[in-house]
């Protein structure tokens, strides 16, 4: 089919080339008509005029045929494309049938439950790791040096840094939040150990 399509396009271009050639011949014949009239040779002028008209008609016919062949080529191209799309769609439908037959909803549901369980386990372990890392980092970095550096940077930037809380509140707020987080993590860890 592609070979036929190529041949149609080639024929169309060939006809278009012939049409342009006839246009040039027509202009040449018209100039000959003008020269013959200037010389007073009416019989020769008439012959060249007939040739010019014949070349013009031939050019129009070539152009018309080229347009028709282009239309046929476009229809053939549409047919080829539709055939390819149909084959592709057929392959997709067959693949979908195979995929749908192989899907077991019970297995998928069990797999999703297992995934959620593992995700929760990972979440608990990550939280425990972050808490441990946070405590380790806090212990290895002296807080007074951190605050001193922050005040120094704020002074350089011309900012007023007010980070201190009254001593009575800071101890109770920090210990309450830390103990609540520790209790929650301990409960999740023991639940996790029971499931394993």
Short mmCIF file of C-alpha atoms in Angstrom, two decimals:
data_model
loop_
_atom_site.label_atom_id
_atom_site.label_comp_id
_atom_site.label_asym_id
_atom_site.label_seq_id
_atom_site.Cartn_x
_atom_site.Cartn_y
_atom_site.Cartn_z
CA UNK A 1 0.00 0.00 0.00
CA UNK A 2 2.87 2.37 0.82
CA UNK A 3 4.40 1.72 -2.61
CA UNK A 4 1.13 2.72 -4.31
CA UNK A 5 0.93 5.82 -2.15
CA UNK A 6 4.49 6.76 -3.16
CA UNK A 7 3.67 6.23 -6.84
CA UNK A 8 0.57 8.43 -6.57
CA UNK A 9 2.54 11.25 -4.97
CA UNK A 10 5.29 10.92 -7.55
CA UNK A 11 2.73 11.10 -10.39
CA UNK A 12 1.14 14.18 -8.82
CA UNK A 13 4.49 15.99 -8.64
CA UNK A 14 5.30 14.98 -12.20
CA UNK A 15 1.99 16.44 -13.42
CA UNK A 16 2.64 19.63 -11.45
CA UNK A 17 6.08 19.91 -13.07
CA UNK A 18 4.52 19.46 -16.52
CA UNK A 19 1.96 22.15 -15.73
CA UNK A 20 4.72 24.65 -14.88
CA UNK A 21 6.58 23.67 -18.04
CA UNK A 22 3.45 24.40 -20.09
CA UNK A 23 3.12 27.81 -18.38
CA UNK A 24 6.65 28.68 -19.48
CA UNK A 25 5.91 27.49 -23.04
CA UNK A 26 2.75 29.63 -23.07
CA UNK A 27 4.73 32.75 -22.10
CA UNK A 28 7.31 31.96 -24.76
CA UNK A 29 4.59 31.55 -27.42
CA UNK A 30 2.97 34.84 -26.36
CA UNK A 31 6.28 36.67 -26.82
CA UNK A 32 6.58 35.07 -30.29
CA UNK A 33 3.05 36.29 -31.09
CA UNK A 34 4.07 39.83 -30.12
CA UNK A 35 7.23 39.71 -32.28
CA UNK A 36 5.32 38.32 -35.27
CA UNK A 37 2.68 41.08 -34.99
CA UNK A 38 5.45 43.71 -34.80
CA UNK A 39 6.95 42.28 -38.01
CA UNK A 40 3.50 42.29 -39.62
CA UNK A 41 3.43 38.52 -40.10
CA UNK A 42 -0.17 37.71 -39.10
CA UNK A 43 -0.16 34.06 -40.19
CA UNK A 44 2.82 33.20 -37.95
CA UNK A 45 1.27 35.27 -35.12
CA UNK A 46 -1.92 33.21 -35.39
CA UNK A 47 0.04 29.92 -35.19
CA UNK A 48 1.92 31.08 -32.10
CA UNK A 49 -1.34 32.28 -30.54
CA UNK A 50 -2.91 28.85 -31.09
CA UNK A 51 0.17 27.24 -29.53
CA UNK A 52 -0.05 29.59 -26.52
CA UNK A 53 -3.72 28.73 -25.96
CA UNK A 54 -3.02 25.01 -26.35
CA UNK A 55 -0.16 25.26 -23.80
CA UNK A 56 -2.44 27.17 -21.40
CA UNK A 57 -5.19 24.51 -21.68
CA UNK A 58 -2.64 21.72 -21.26
CA UNK A 59 -1.22 23.45 -18.16
CA UNK A 60 -4.70 23.68 -16.61
CA UNK A 61 -5.38 20.01 -17.43
CA UNK A 62 -2.09 18.90 -15.85
CA UNK A 63 -2.86 20.98 -12.77
CA UNK A 64 -6.37 19.52 -12.52
CA UNK A 65 -5.05 15.94 -12.82
CA UNK A 66 -2.39 16.66 -10.20
CA UNK A 67 -5.06 17.90 -7.79
CA UNK A 68 -7.19 14.80 -8.39
CA UNK A 69 -4.26 12.46 -7.80
CA UNK A 70 -3.41 14.38 -4.60
CA UNK A 71 -6.98 13.82 -3.42
CA UNK A 72 -6.72 10.08 -4.17
CA UNK A 73 -3.34 9.93 -2.38
CA UNK A 74 -4.86 11.62 0.67
CA UNK A 75 -7.66 9.04 0.73
CA UNK A 76 -5.16 6.19 0.42
CA UNK A 77 -3.08 7.73 3.25
CA UNK A 78 -6.21 7.90 5.42
CA UNK A 79 -6.97 4.24 4.66
CA UNK A 80 -3.40 3.19 5.53
CA UNK A 81 -3.49 5.17 8.79
CA UNK A 82 -6.88 3.75 9.76
CA UNK A 83 -5.62 0.24 9.07
CA UNK A 84 -2.60 0.81 11.33
CA UNK A 85 -4.79 2.29 14.09
CA UNK A 86 -7.19 -0.65 13.84
CA UNK A 87 -4.32 -3.14 14.19
CA UNK A 88 -2.94 -1.23 17.19
CA UNK A 89 -6.35 -1.09 18.87
CA UNK A 90 -6.82 -4.81 18.28
CA UNK A 91 -3.50 -5.52 20.00
CA UNK A 92 -4.41 -3.29 22.95
CA UNK A 93 -7.78 -5.00 23.38
CA UNK A 94 -6.13 -8.45 23.41
CA UNK A 95 -3.55 -7.27 25.95
CA UNK A 96 -6.28 -5.80 28.15
CA UNK A 97 -8.20 -9.09 28.02
CA UNK A 98 -5.13 -10.99 29.20
CA UNK A 99 -4.48 -8.44 31.96
CA UNK A 100 -8.08 -8.51 33.17
CA UNK A 101 -8.14 -12.33 33.26
CA UNK A 102 -4.92 -12.46 35.27
CA UNK A 103 -6.15 -9.97 37.90
CA UNK A 104 -7.16 -11.69 41.12
CA UNK A 105 -8.96 -9.22 43.36
CA UNK A 106 -8.36 -11.27 46.51
CA UNK A 107 -4.60 -11.37 45.89
CA UNK A 108 -4.53 -7.64 45.13
CA UNK A 109 -6.48 -6.88 48.32
CA UNK A 110 -4.15 -9.07 50.41
CA UNK A 111 -1.13 -7.44 48.82
CA UNK A 112 -2.47 -3.96 49.59
CA UNK A 113 -3.15 -4.94 53.23
CA UNK A 114 0.39 -6.27 53.57
CA UNK A 115 1.74 -3.09 52.00
CA UNK A 116 -0.18 -0.92 54.51
CA UNK A 117 1.08 -3.05 57.40
CA UNK A 118 4.69 -2.74 56.22
CA UNK A 119 4.25 0.97 55.68
CA UNK A 120 3.01 1.41 59.27
CA UNK A 121 5.98 -0.61 60.54
CA UNK A 122 8.34 1.56 58.54
CA UNK A 123 6.65 4.67 59.89
CA UNK A 124 7.13 3.54 63.50
CA UNK A 125 10.75 2.57 62.91
CA UNK A 126 11.47 5.88 61.17
CA UNK A 127 9.92 7.82 64.03
CA UNK A 128 11.99 5.86 66.57
CA UNK A 129 15.15 6.46 64.53
CA UNK A 130 14.44 10.19 64.20
CA UNK A 131 13.81 10.47 67.93
CA UNK A 132 17.05 8.65 68.72
CA UNK A 133 19.02 10.79 66.27
CA UNK A 134 17.45 13.96 67.66
CA UNK A 135 18.39 13.01 71.22
CA UNK A 136 21.93 12.10 70.16
CA UNK A 137 22.39 15.37 68.26
CA UNK A 138 21.05 17.37 71.19
CA UNK A 139 23.45 15.67 73.59
CA UNK A 140 26.52 16.14 71.38
CA UNK A 141 25.85 19.82 70.58
CA UNK A 142 26.05 22.13 73.61
CA UNK A 143 22.92 24.27 73.66
CA UNK A 144 24.68 27.31 75.11
CA UNK A 145 27.08 27.37 72.14
CA UNK A 146 24.14 27.11 69.71
CA UNK A 147 22.32 30.00 71.39
CA UNK A 148 25.54 32.06 71.53
CA UNK A 149 26.13 31.56 67.80
CA UNK A 150 22.51 32.45 67.00
CA UNK A 151 22.78 35.68 69.05
CA UNK A 152 26.06 36.54 67.31
CA UNK A 153 24.50 36.06 63.85
CA UNK A 154 21.44 38.09 64.86
CA UNK A 155 23.67 40.93 66.10
CA UNK A 156 25.59 40.93 62.79
CA UNK A 157 22.29 41.10 60.88
CA UNK A 158 21.02 43.84 63.19
CA UNK A 159 18.12 41.76 64.50
CA UNK A 160 16.83 41.35 68.03
CA UNK A 161 16.74 37.66 68.96
CA UNK A 162 14.53 36.83 71.93
CA UNK A 163 14.58 33.05 72.39
CA UNK A 164 14.47 32.68 76.13
CA UNK A 165 11.31 31.52 77.89
CA UNK A 166 10.77 31.89 81.60
CA UNK A 167 12.61 29.03 83.33
CA UNK A 168 9.52 27.60 85.03
CA UNK A 169 7.64 27.10 81.75
CA UNK A 170 10.42 25.74 79.58
CA UNK A 171 11.13 22.76 81.82
CA UNK A 172 7.51 21.69 82.18
CA UNK A 173 6.55 22.18 78.53
CA UNK A 174 9.59 20.30 77.22
CA UNK A 175 9.26 17.38 79.62
CA UNK A 176 5.50 17.04 79.04
CA UNK A 177 5.88 16.96 75.23
CA UNK A 178 8.84 14.58 75.41
CA UNK A 179 7.09 12.17 77.77
CA UNK A 180 3.92 12.17 75.63
CA UNK A 181 5.92 11.39 72.47
CA UNK A 182 7.90 8.70 74.29
CA UNK A 183 4.71 7.05 75.58
CA UNK A 184 3.17 7.04 72.10
CA UNK A 185 6.30 5.58 70.50
CA UNK A 186 6.59 2.92 73.20
CA UNK A 187 2.98 1.87 72.65
CA UNK A 188 3.47 1.63 68.87
CA UNK A 189 6.70 -0.32 69.30
CA UNK A 190 5.11 -2.85 71.68
CA UNK A 191 2.15 -3.24 69.28
CA UNK A 192 4.59 -3.87 66.46
CA UNK A 193 6.47 -6.49 68.47
CA UNK A 194 3.20 -8.26 69.31
CA UNK A 195 2.29 -8.49 65.61
CA UNK A 196 5.64 -10.02 64.66
#
